[in-house]
Short mmCIF file of C-alpha atoms in Angstrom, two decimals:
data_model
loop_
_atom_site.label_atom_id
_atom_site.label_comp_id
_atom_site.label_asym_id
_atom_site.label_seq_id
_atom_site.Cartn_x
_atom_site.Cartn_y
_atom_site.Cartn_z
CA MET E 1056 44.78 42.42 -2.59
CA LYS E 1057 43.02 41.99 0.69
CA MET E 1058 39.55 42.31 -0.85
CA LYS E 1059 40.31 39.57 -3.32
CA LEU E 1060 41.00 37.22 -0.49
CA ILE E 1061 38.12 38.24 1.70
CA VAL E 1062 35.38 37.87 -0.91
CA PRO E 1063 36.00 34.25 -1.78
CA LEU E 1064 36.35 33.45 1.90
CA ALA E 1065 33.04 35.11 2.68
CA LEU E 1066 31.38 33.17 -0.12
CA ALA E 1067 32.96 29.97 1.08
CA ALA E 1068 31.59 30.68 4.53
CA VAL E 1069 28.07 31.04 3.14
CA PHE E 1070 28.29 27.79 1.25
CA ALA E 1071 29.86 26.00 4.16
CA VAL E 1072 26.81 26.58 6.37
CA PRO E 1073 25.49 23.07 6.83
CA VAL E 1074 22.00 22.30 5.55
CA HIS E 1075 19.77 22.72 8.55
CA ALA E 1076 18.63 19.29 9.61
CA ALA E 1077 14.98 19.37 10.58
CA SER E 1078 14.14 18.55 14.19
CA SER E 1079 11.72 15.79 15.05
CA ASP E 1080 8.91 18.32 15.64
CA GLU E 1081 9.59 20.02 12.34
CA LEU E 1082 9.49 16.67 10.59
CA ASP E 1083 6.19 15.84 12.28
CA MET E 1084 4.77 19.09 10.96
CA LYS E 1085 6.16 18.50 7.47
CA ALA E 1086 4.73 14.99 7.48
CA ARG E 1087 1.29 16.32 8.41
CA GLU E 1088 1.46 18.82 5.54
CA MET E 1089 2.59 16.07 3.20
CA MET E 1090 -0.29 13.79 4.16
CA LYS E 1091 -2.64 16.63 3.23
CA ASP E 1092 -0.95 17.93 0.08
CA SER E 1093 -0.04 14.60 -1.52
CA PHE E 1094 -3.63 13.39 -1.76
CA LYS E 1095 -6.67 14.34 -3.79
CA GLU E 1096 -10.36 13.64 -3.58
CA THR E 1097 -11.52 10.79 -5.84
CA GLY E 1098 -15.14 9.59 -5.82
CA ILE E 1099 -16.35 8.98 -2.28
CA ALA E 1100 -12.79 9.17 -0.88
CA LYS E 1101 -12.80 12.81 0.24
CA LYS E 1102 -9.69 14.68 1.33
CA HIS E 1103 -10.84 14.96 4.92
CA ARG E 1104 -10.04 11.26 5.24
CA MET E 1105 -6.40 12.32 5.57
CA LEU E 1106 -7.09 14.25 8.79
CA GLN E 1107 -6.45 12.16 11.86
CA LEU E 1108 -8.71 11.51 14.80
CA ASP E 1109 -6.90 11.89 18.15
CA PHE E 1110 -6.49 8.16 18.71
CA GLN E 1111 -5.36 7.61 15.11
CA GLU E 1112 -2.59 10.12 15.69
CA ALA E 1113 -1.63 8.55 19.03
CA CYS E 1114 -1.40 5.15 17.33
CA SER E 1115 0.70 6.33 14.36
CA GLN E 1116 4.13 5.22 15.54
CA ALA E 1117 6.12 2.02 15.58
CA LYS E 1118 5.80 2.06 19.38
CA LEU E 1119 2.49 1.91 21.20
CA PRO E 1120 1.54 4.98 23.26
CA PRO E 1121 2.01 4.82 27.08
CA THR E 1122 -0.46 2.64 28.98
CA ALA E 1123 -2.24 5.66 30.50
CA VAL E 1124 -2.91 7.09 27.03
CA MET E 1125 -4.15 3.71 25.81
CA LYS E 1126 -6.54 3.44 28.78
CA GLN E 1127 -7.87 6.92 28.13
CA ILE E 1128 -8.49 6.17 24.46
CA GLU E 1129 -10.23 2.92 25.35
CA ALA E 1130 -12.52 4.70 27.83
CA GLU E 1131 -13.42 7.31 25.19
CA GLN E 1132 -14.09 4.70 22.53
CA MET E 1133 -16.18 2.60 24.91
CA LYS E 1134 -18.67 5.48 25.05
CA THR E 1135 -19.29 5.19 21.29
CA ILE E 1136 -20.66 1.65 21.43
CA LYS E 1137 -24.37 1.41 20.65
CA TRP E 1138 -26.01 -1.69 22.02
CA PRO E 1139 -28.74 -3.38 19.92
CA SER E 1140 -31.75 -1.06 19.83
CA ASP E 1141 -34.23 -3.94 20.31
CA GLY E 1142 -32.07 -5.89 22.77
CA LYS E 1143 -31.54 -8.70 20.24
CA TYR E 1144 -27.93 -9.61 19.50
CA TYR E 1145 -28.33 -12.20 16.77
CA GLY E 1146 -29.32 -12.12 13.09
CA ASP E 1147 -28.88 -14.83 10.47
CA TRP E 1148 -25.51 -16.61 10.31
CA LYS E 1149 -25.91 -17.23 6.56
CA GLU E 1150 -26.08 -13.48 5.98
CA GLY E 1151 -23.20 -13.11 8.42
CA GLU E 1152 -21.03 -15.38 6.31
CA LYS E 1153 -21.58 -13.22 3.21
CA ILE E 1154 -20.60 -10.11 5.18
CA ALA E 1155 -17.51 -11.85 6.59
CA ILE E 1156 -16.39 -12.89 3.09
CA SER E 1157 -16.98 -9.55 1.36
CA GLY E 1158 -14.13 -7.08 1.65
CA ARG E 1159 -15.84 -4.49 -0.49
CA GLY E 1160 -16.65 -0.90 0.27
CA LEU E 1161 -15.40 2.62 1.01
CA THR E 1162 -12.62 2.75 -1.59
CA TRP E 1163 -12.63 5.52 -4.17
CA ARG E 1164 -14.04 3.05 -6.70
CA ASP E 1165 -17.07 2.22 -4.55
CA LYS E 1166 -20.43 3.97 -4.67
CA ALA E 1167 -21.72 5.89 -1.65
CA ASP E 1168 -24.86 3.75 -1.38
CA ALA E 1169 -23.13 0.38 -1.82
CA GLU E 1170 -23.45 -2.13 1.01
CA ASN E 1171 -20.06 -2.63 2.65
CA GLY E 1172 -18.57 -5.96 3.55
CA GLY E 1173 -16.91 -6.69 6.87
CA GLY E 1174 -13.71 -8.00 5.28
CA CYS E 1175 -13.37 -10.38 8.24
CA TYR E 1176 -11.64 -13.10 6.21
CA ASN E 1177 -8.94 -10.68 5.14
CA CYS E 1178 -7.48 -11.05 8.63
CA HIS E 1179 -9.24 -13.90 10.50
CA GLN E 1180 -9.84 -17.60 10.17
CA LEU E 1181 -13.52 -18.25 10.94
CA SER E 1182 -15.31 -21.19 9.32
CA HIS E 1183 -14.22 -24.83 9.10
CA ASN E 1184 -14.84 -24.61 5.35
CA GLU E 1185 -13.19 -21.39 4.20
CA ILE E 1186 -9.47 -21.91 3.72
CA SER E 1187 -8.71 -18.53 2.18
CA TYR E 1188 -8.21 -16.50 5.33
CA GLY E 1189 -5.68 -13.93 6.51
CA THR E 1190 -3.57 -14.00 9.66
CA ILE E 1191 -3.31 -10.36 10.75
CA GLY E 1192 -5.96 -11.04 13.41
CA PRO E 1193 -6.32 -14.12 15.64
CA SER E 1194 -8.14 -17.24 14.47
CA LEU E 1195 -11.83 -17.16 15.37
CA LEU E 1196 -12.48 -20.79 14.42
CA GLU E 1197 -15.14 -22.32 16.72
CA TYR E 1198 -15.61 -18.90 18.29
CA GLY E 1199 -18.89 -19.62 20.10
CA LYS E 1200 -18.11 -23.25 20.78
CA LEU E 1201 -14.88 -22.41 22.60
CA ARG E 1202 -16.08 -19.34 24.45
CA GLY E 1203 -19.72 -20.11 25.21
CA ASN E 1204 -22.48 -17.51 25.07
CA SER E 1205 -22.51 -15.95 28.54
CA ASP E 1206 -23.93 -12.42 28.69
CA GLU E 1207 -20.45 -11.15 29.28
CA MET E 1208 -19.02 -12.89 26.21
CA VAL E 1209 -21.91 -11.81 23.98
CA LYS E 1210 -21.62 -8.17 25.08
CA TYR E 1211 -17.85 -8.16 24.72
CA THR E 1212 -18.15 -9.54 21.17
CA TRP E 1213 -20.79 -7.00 20.18
CA GLY E 1214 -18.66 -4.20 21.59
CA LYS E 1215 -15.54 -5.49 19.85
CA LEU E 1216 -17.37 -5.66 16.51
CA TRP E 1217 -18.80 -2.17 17.02
CA ASN E 1218 -15.57 -0.51 18.10
CA ALA E 1219 -12.46 -2.64 18.61
CA LYS E 1220 -10.56 0.38 19.94
CA ALA E 1221 -12.66 0.30 23.12
CA TYR E 1222 -10.77 -2.84 24.14
CA ASN E 1223 -7.38 -2.20 22.53
CA ALA E 1224 -6.64 1.45 21.71
CA CYS E 1225 -4.39 0.74 18.72
CA SER E 1226 -6.08 -2.43 17.46
CA ASN E 1227 -5.65 -3.11 13.73
CA MET E 1228 -9.38 -3.85 13.52
CA PRO E 1229 -11.70 -1.18 12.08
CA ARG E 1230 -14.49 0.39 14.16
CA ASN E 1231 -17.24 -1.34 12.19
CA GLY E 1232 -20.19 0.24 13.99
CA ASP E 1233 -18.70 3.51 15.16
CA ALA E 1234 -17.21 4.40 11.76
CA GLU E 1235 -20.45 3.31 10.05
CA ILE E 1236 -18.73 0.64 8.01
CA LEU E 1237 -21.45 -1.88 8.93
CA THR E 1238 -25.06 -1.39 10.03
CA GLU E 1239 -26.51 -2.66 13.28
CA GLN E 1240 -28.30 -5.39 11.32
CA GLN E 1241 -25.08 -6.50 9.64
CA ILE E 1242 -23.36 -6.73 13.02
CA LYS E 1243 -26.24 -8.90 14.26
CA HIS E 1244 -25.65 -11.23 11.31
CA LEU E 1245 -21.96 -11.43 12.19
CA MET E 1246 -22.83 -12.17 15.81
CA ALA E 1247 -24.94 -15.13 14.62
CA TYR E 1248 -22.08 -16.27 12.40
CA LEU E 1249 -19.77 -16.30 15.44
CA PHE E 1250 -22.14 -17.81 18.03
CA ASP E 1251 -24.82 -19.93 16.27
CA PRO E 1252 -24.12 -23.66 16.86
CA GLU E 1253 -25.28 -24.30 13.26
CA SER E 1254 -22.82 -21.78 11.80
CA PRO E 1255 -19.82 -23.39 10.06
CA VAL E 1256 -17.66 -21.36 12.44
CA ASN E 1257 -18.81 -23.77 15.18
CA LYS E 1258 -20.19 -26.81 13.32
CA ARG E 1259 -17.81 -29.03 11.46
CA MET J 1326 6.20 -14.72 -29.57
CA ARG J 1327 3.56 -12.40 -28.14
CA ASN J 1328 0.74 -14.88 -28.60
CA ALA J 1329 2.78 -17.72 -27.17
CA LEU J 1330 3.55 -15.70 -24.07
CA LYS J 1331 -0.05 -14.65 -23.67
CA LEU J 1332 -1.18 -18.28 -23.89
CA VAL J 1333 1.26 -19.37 -21.23
CA ALA J 1334 0.16 -16.50 -19.03
CA VAL J 1335 -3.52 -17.37 -19.38
CA ALA J 1336 -2.98 -21.10 -18.90
CA VAL J 1337 -0.92 -20.69 -15.80
CA ALA J 1338 -3.12 -17.95 -14.40
CA ALA J 1339 -5.85 -20.59 -14.48
CA VAL J 1340 -3.60 -23.06 -12.65
CA VAL J 1341 -2.81 -20.46 -10.01
CA VAL J 1342 -6.46 -19.52 -9.51
CA ALA J 1343 -7.65 -23.14 -9.45
CA GLY J 1344 -4.89 -24.29 -7.14
CA THR J 1345 -5.85 -22.34 -4.02
CA ALA J 1346 -6.31 -25.40 -1.84
CA THR J 1347 -3.93 -24.00 0.74
CA ALA J 1348 -1.67 -21.00 1.08
CA GLN J 1349 1.29 -23.28 0.58
CA SER J 1350 0.01 -24.75 -2.66
CA THR J 1351 -0.71 -21.27 -4.01
CA ALA J 1352 2.82 -20.24 -3.23
CA ASP J 1353 4.00 -23.44 -4.88
CA ASP J 1354 1.91 -22.79 -7.98
CA ILE J 1355 3.27 -19.29 -8.33
CA ALA J 1356 6.80 -20.65 -7.88
CA LYS J 1357 6.04 -23.21 -10.60
CA TYR J 1358 4.65 -20.47 -12.81
CA ARG J 1359 7.75 -18.36 -12.28
CA GLU J 1360 9.89 -21.33 -13.30
CA MET J 1361 7.82 -22.01 -16.42
CA ILE J 1362 8.20 -18.48 -17.69
CA ALA J 1363 11.70 -17.87 -16.40
CA ASP J 1364 12.72 -17.07 -19.96
CA GLY J 1365 9.63 -15.04 -20.72
CA ASN J 1366 7.96 -12.95 -18.02
CA PRO J 1367 5.08 -11.26 -19.88
CA ALA J 1368 6.63 -7.98 -18.67
CA GLU J 1369 9.06 -8.62 -21.52
CA LEU J 1370 6.44 -7.32 -23.93
CA TYR J 1371 6.29 -4.04 -22.02
CA GLU J 1372 10.06 -3.92 -21.94
CA MET J 1373 10.29 -4.32 -25.74
CA GLN J 1374 7.73 -1.59 -26.19
CA GLY J 1375 9.61 0.62 -23.76
CA GLU J 1376 12.90 0.13 -25.55
CA GLU J 1377 11.22 1.19 -28.78
CA LEU J 1378 9.58 4.20 -27.11
CA TRP J 1379 12.92 5.24 -25.63
CA ARG J 1380 14.25 5.69 -29.16
CA THR J 1381 11.09 7.11 -30.73
CA LEU J 1382 10.74 10.78 -31.67
CA ARG J 1383 7.80 11.94 -29.59
CA GLY J 1384 6.15 15.06 -28.17
CA PRO J 1385 6.05 18.67 -29.39
CA LYS J 1386 9.86 18.68 -29.56
CA LYS J 1387 9.95 15.49 -31.63
CA ALA J 1388 12.82 14.07 -29.62
CA THR J 1389 13.80 10.71 -28.18
CA LEU J 1390 14.69 9.90 -24.58
CA GLU J 1391 18.17 8.75 -25.53
CA LYS J 1392 19.70 11.72 -23.69
CA CYS J 1393 17.62 11.18 -20.56
CA ASP J 1394 19.83 11.26 -17.46
CA LEU J 1395 18.60 8.78 -14.87
CA GLY J 1396 21.52 9.60 -12.62
CA MET J 1397 24.24 7.62 -14.39
CA GLY J 1398 24.79 10.14 -17.18
CA PRO J 1399 22.77 10.94 -20.32
CA GLY J 1400 21.28 7.82 -21.90
CA VAL J 1401 22.67 5.33 -19.37
CA VAL J 1402 19.97 2.85 -18.40
CA LYS J 1403 22.06 0.00 -17.02
CA GLY J 1404 21.97 -0.05 -13.23
CA ALA J 1405 20.00 3.21 -13.04
CA SER J 1406 16.84 2.02 -11.28
CA ALA J 1407 18.83 0.06 -8.66
CA ARG J 1408 20.08 3.45 -7.43
CA MET J 1409 16.72 5.22 -7.34
CA PRO J 1410 15.16 7.19 -5.75
CA ARG J 1411 18.10 9.60 -5.72
CA TYR J 1412 18.83 13.27 -5.39
CA PHE J 1413 19.17 15.08 -8.74
CA LYS J 1414 21.13 18.32 -8.83
CA ASP J 1415 19.43 19.68 -11.95
CA THR J 1416 15.94 19.56 -10.49
CA GLY J 1417 17.07 20.02 -6.88
CA MET J 1418 14.77 17.17 -5.96
CA VAL J 1419 14.76 13.56 -4.88
CA GLN J 1420 13.08 11.64 -7.69
CA ASP J 1421 11.93 8.09 -8.16
CA LEU J 1422 12.16 6.47 -11.58
CA GLU J 1423 8.74 7.66 -12.66
CA SER J 1424 9.07 11.28 -11.59
CA ARG J 1425 12.52 11.36 -13.23
CA LEU J 1426 11.07 10.01 -16.47
CA LEU J 1427 8.46 12.78 -16.29
CA THR J 1428 11.31 15.31 -16.11
CA CYS J 1429 12.97 13.75 -19.17
CA MET J 1430 9.71 13.64 -21.12
CA GLU J 1431 9.07 17.30 -20.31
CA THR J 1432 12.54 18.72 -20.90
CA LEU J 1433 13.57 16.59 -23.87
CA GLN J 1434 10.26 15.95 -25.61
CA GLY J 1435 8.05 18.77 -24.36
CA ILE J 1436 5.43 16.36 -23.05
CA ASP J 1437 3.31 17.88 -20.27
CA PRO J 1438 3.76 15.86 -17.03
CA LYS J 1439 0.09 16.55 -16.25
CA LEU J 1440 -0.82 14.01 -18.94
CA VAL J 1441 0.64 11.35 -16.65
CA ILE J 1442 -0.06 12.94 -13.25
CA ASP J 1443 -3.75 13.53 -14.00
CA GLY J 1444 -4.10 10.48 -16.25
CA LYS J 1445 -5.59 7.04 -15.67
CA PHE J 1446 -3.66 3.83 -15.16
CA ASN J 1447 -3.44 1.53 -18.19
CA SER J 1448 -4.21 4.30 -20.65
CA GLY J 1449 -2.64 7.23 -22.50
CA GLU J 1450 0.71 8.53 -21.31
CA ARG J 1451 0.55 6.37 -18.15
CA LYS J 1452 0.61 3.36 -20.45
CA THR J 1453 3.66 4.86 -22.13
CA MET J 1454 5.16 5.21 -18.65
CA ASP J 1455 4.49 1.51 -17.91
CA ALA J 1456 6.52 0.50 -20.95
CA LEU J 1457 9.38 2.92 -20.24
CA VAL J 1458 9.55 1.74 -16.62
CA ALA J 1459 9.59 -1.91 -17.69
CA TYR J 1460 12.45 -1.14 -20.06
CA VAL J 1461 14.52 0.70 -17.46
CA VAL J 1462 14.00 -1.68 -14.52
CA THR J 1463 14.87 -4.73 -16.59
CA HIS J 1464 18.34 -3.24 -16.95
CA SER J 1465 18.96 -3.40 -13.21
CA LYS J 1466 17.79 -6.98 -12.77
CA GLY J 1467 20.31 -8.92 -10.70
CA ASP J 1468 22.06 -5.77 -9.44
CA ALA J 1469 22.20 -4.91 -5.75
CA ILE J 1470 19.80 -2.22 -4.49
CA LYS J 1471 22.17 0.68 -3.97
CA VAL J 1472 20.47 3.85 -2.82
CA ASP J 1473 22.77 6.71 -1.78
CA MET J 1474 21.39 8.08 1.49
CA SER J 1475 24.14 10.65 2.08
CA ASN J 1476 22.21 13.65 0.75
CA PRO J 1477 20.28 15.52 3.49
CA LYS J 1478 17.15 15.58 1.31
CA MET J 1479 17.26 11.79 1.11
CA LYS J 1480 17.51 11.65 4.90
CA GLU J 1481 14.60 14.01 5.32
CA LEU J 1482 12.44 12.02 2.90
CA TYR J 1483 13.30 8.82 4.75
CA ALA J 1484 12.08 10.42 7.99
CA LEU J 1485 8.90 11.62 6.26
CA GLY J 1486 8.41 8.21 4.62
CA GLU J 1487 8.64 6.53 8.00
CA ARG J 1488 5.99 8.87 9.37
CA ALA J 1489 3.76 8.21 6.33
CA PHE J 1490 4.22 4.47 6.82
CA TYR J 1491 2.73 4.59 10.32
CA TYR J 1492 0.12 7.30 9.57
CA ARG J 1493 -3.31 5.96 10.47
CA ALA J 1494 -6.29 7.66 8.89
CA GLY J 1495 -9.56 7.15 7.08
CA PRO J 1496 -12.74 5.23 7.97
CA MET J 1497 -10.83 2.00 8.65
CA ASP J 1498 -7.98 3.53 10.71
CA PHE J 1499 -5.40 1.74 8.56
CA SER J 1500 -1.76 2.64 7.91
CA CYS J 1501 0.84 0.88 5.75
CA ALA J 1502 2.02 -0.75 8.99
CA THR J 1503 -1.36 -2.41 9.57
CA CYS J 1504 -0.51 -4.95 6.87
CA HIS J 1505 3.24 -4.53 6.42
CA GLY J 1506 4.53 -4.07 9.98
CA GLU J 1507 4.90 -7.67 11.17
CA ASP J 1508 6.57 -10.85 9.91
CA ASP J 1509 4.67 -13.79 8.38
CA LYS J 1510 1.25 -12.20 7.99
CA ARG J 1511 -1.26 -12.75 5.19
CA ILE J 1512 -4.34 -11.06 3.75
CA ARG J 1513 -6.45 -14.00 2.65
CA LEU J 1514 -3.79 -16.18 1.01
CA GLN J 1515 -1.54 -13.31 0.02
CA ASP J 1516 1.77 -13.21 1.91
CA LEU J 1517 2.68 -9.73 3.16
CA PRO J 1518 6.30 -8.58 3.37
CA ASN J 1519 7.24 -6.82 6.61
CA LEU J 1520 8.51 -3.58 5.10
CA THR J 1521 10.01 -2.36 8.36
CA THR J 1522 12.79 -4.99 8.10
CA HIS J 1523 15.61 -5.26 5.59
CA LYS J 1524 14.47 -8.72 4.53
CA GLY J 1525 10.86 -7.70 3.94
CA ALA J 1526 11.75 -4.42 2.26
CA ALA J 1527 14.20 -6.18 -0.05
CA ALA J 1528 11.48 -8.69 -0.98
CA GLY J 1529 8.87 -5.97 -1.57
CA TRP J 1530 10.86 -3.09 -3.02
CA GLY J 1531 13.12 -5.49 -4.93
CA SER J 1532 10.29 -7.23 -6.80
CA TRP J 1533 8.22 -4.21 -7.91
CA PRO J 1534 7.49 -3.02 -10.63
CA ALA J 1535 5.95 -6.33 -11.64
CA TYR J 1536 3.68 -8.13 -14.03
CA ARG J 1537 0.47 -9.22 -12.33
CA VAL J 1538 -0.93 -12.54 -13.48
CA SER J 1539 -4.37 -12.00 -11.93
CA ASN J 1540 -5.20 -9.01 -14.11
CA SER J 1541 -2.59 -9.34 -16.89
CA GLN J 1542 -1.22 -5.88 -16.16
CA PHE J 1543 2.22 -4.45 -15.62
CA TRP J 1544 2.26 -2.30 -12.49
CA THR J 1545 4.82 0.39 -11.74
CA MET J 1546 5.70 1.31 -8.13
CA GLN J 1547 3.44 4.38 -8.37
CA HIS J 1548 0.60 2.06 -9.37
CA ARG J 1549 1.43 -0.37 -6.54
CA LEU J 1550 1.41 2.45 -3.95
CA ASN J 1551 -1.80 3.88 -5.37
CA ASP J 1552 -3.59 0.56 -4.89
CA CYS J 1553 -2.23 0.16 -1.34
CA PHE J 1554 -3.79 3.50 -0.42
CA ARG J 1555 -7.03 2.55 -2.19
CA GLN J 1556 -7.30 -0.50 0.04
CA GLN J 1557 -6.36 1.59 3.07
CA ARG J 1558 -9.46 3.69 2.22
CA THR J 1559 -7.56 6.97 2.25
CA ALA J 1560 -8.04 9.71 -0.34
CA GLU J 1561 -6.11 9.07 -3.57
CA PRO J 1562 -2.35 9.78 -3.60
CA ILE J 1563 -1.41 12.17 -6.38
CA TYR J 1564 0.88 10.53 -8.94
CA ALA J 1565 4.55 11.18 -8.10
CA SER J 1566 3.55 13.33 -5.08
CA GLU J 1567 5.86 13.76 -2.09
CA VAL J 1568 4.31 10.93 -0.09
CA THR J 1569 4.98 8.45 -2.89
CA ILE J 1570 8.62 9.53 -3.10
CA ALA J 1571 9.01 9.52 0.70
CA LEU J 1572 7.63 5.99 1.02
CA SER J 1573 9.84 4.87 -1.86
CA VAL J 1574 12.93 6.30 -0.16
CA TYR J 1575 11.91 4.61 3.10
CA MET J 1576 11.48 1.21 1.46
CA ALA J 1577 14.53 1.47 -0.82
CA ALA J 1578 16.80 2.50 2.08
CA LYS J 1579 15.59 -0.43 4.17
CA ALA J 1580 16.12 -2.69 1.15
CA ASN J 1581 19.66 -1.44 0.45
CA GLY J 1582 21.97 -4.32 -0.41
CA GLY J 1583 19.11 -6.60 -1.43
CA GLU J 1584 18.70 -7.92 -4.95
CA VAL J 1585 16.83 -6.15 -7.73
CA MET J 1586 14.40 -8.74 -9.15
CA THR J 1587 12.53 -6.43 -11.48
CA PRO J 1588 10.37 -6.81 -13.37
CA GLY J 1589 8.77 -9.07 -10.77
CA LEU J 1590 6.01 -11.56 -11.31
CA LYS J 1591 3.01 -11.46 -9.01
CA ARG J 1592 -0.28 -13.14 -8.39
#
């Protein structure tokens, strides 16, 4: 008689154990595994793209990291900036416009040797003439005209184009130079597009 | 019927493309287009195909999908997709509509899920999937999004989906949040829903799967997510993999209570 009672109770006890809710750390670990296991290599988009750089990980939350962490990231990223090898900051604004308009490159459908675009118009207003622009980034209309071309402004702009994270650790903007999205020459063309008085960014 | 629909689609696609004078006018044109075809979203063609496929003997087992249980009981399609993703006892997994359809195709018809998982969009069994999805989601149109979050696995996937949403990686350092984390943002002229809010999630989750005017294709949610990751420059998400389910749970839970507008109609 007793046994009959005890067995079902013991079973009930086993089933009553609540499903263990994962802690935040455990979920972080599971998420990391998921971001590895749920993806495959296609074309030029290799699996290692799913591994995070330190700053990418620090910037992967709804909240920004603490100021001290941001400052440290910015200092690290600042070291990656390569200044123009020949000391010249400007290329051809007409070429710059093409680069600003093109959002192509680096997807798994693109070829390894294809020339990437800057995708600038995806997020920024730039020229007086181009009305199809995004709003994720600030408007850069009349960039040079409004800001002038002091050494400081020119260097800041070059640095920002090369690695935006040097100025804002968790910026939405890609590290065009540092991540080898654009070449030095392409960045020169973009510089001309932003600063040249004849560029439609500045000239109405 | 088919030709008439196609003509309307082509004609108005031209209007939409030509009318990009401003963001506002594009939005207006799409609104106009939606009005024009209110009685005939081209997704209807996929839906009709899907309905036929649902009742067609297919696969090694030569069976139909009429006994497929989408969570409302065998064969019940009405209201099913409004309640997905959901936890299924028989598989012990949280499944979205597409992964659940894979289970039905495998168990009832003997069709290997790999044909879809390793397939290409717009061809083969993935094309079959498009039609089946269009059929099922049409039968939740107008319902409220009603995802049951009480199961612990749903809660865990929500937490994982949130982490995936903010996960920055790849050569451009993008995450889902880069484009879908703030109100009133655009890429070029394309409005972006803020998927971290109920309003934005309801607008986004509630209107996919959808027919896309710009390429005359019907896109499932798996297809939509795949193309988001392509543009993020990550590696390619595996069809129906955990990250796709986790993100779906995250969006659907945020969207809970919103209106199902599927199949949607997009640029």
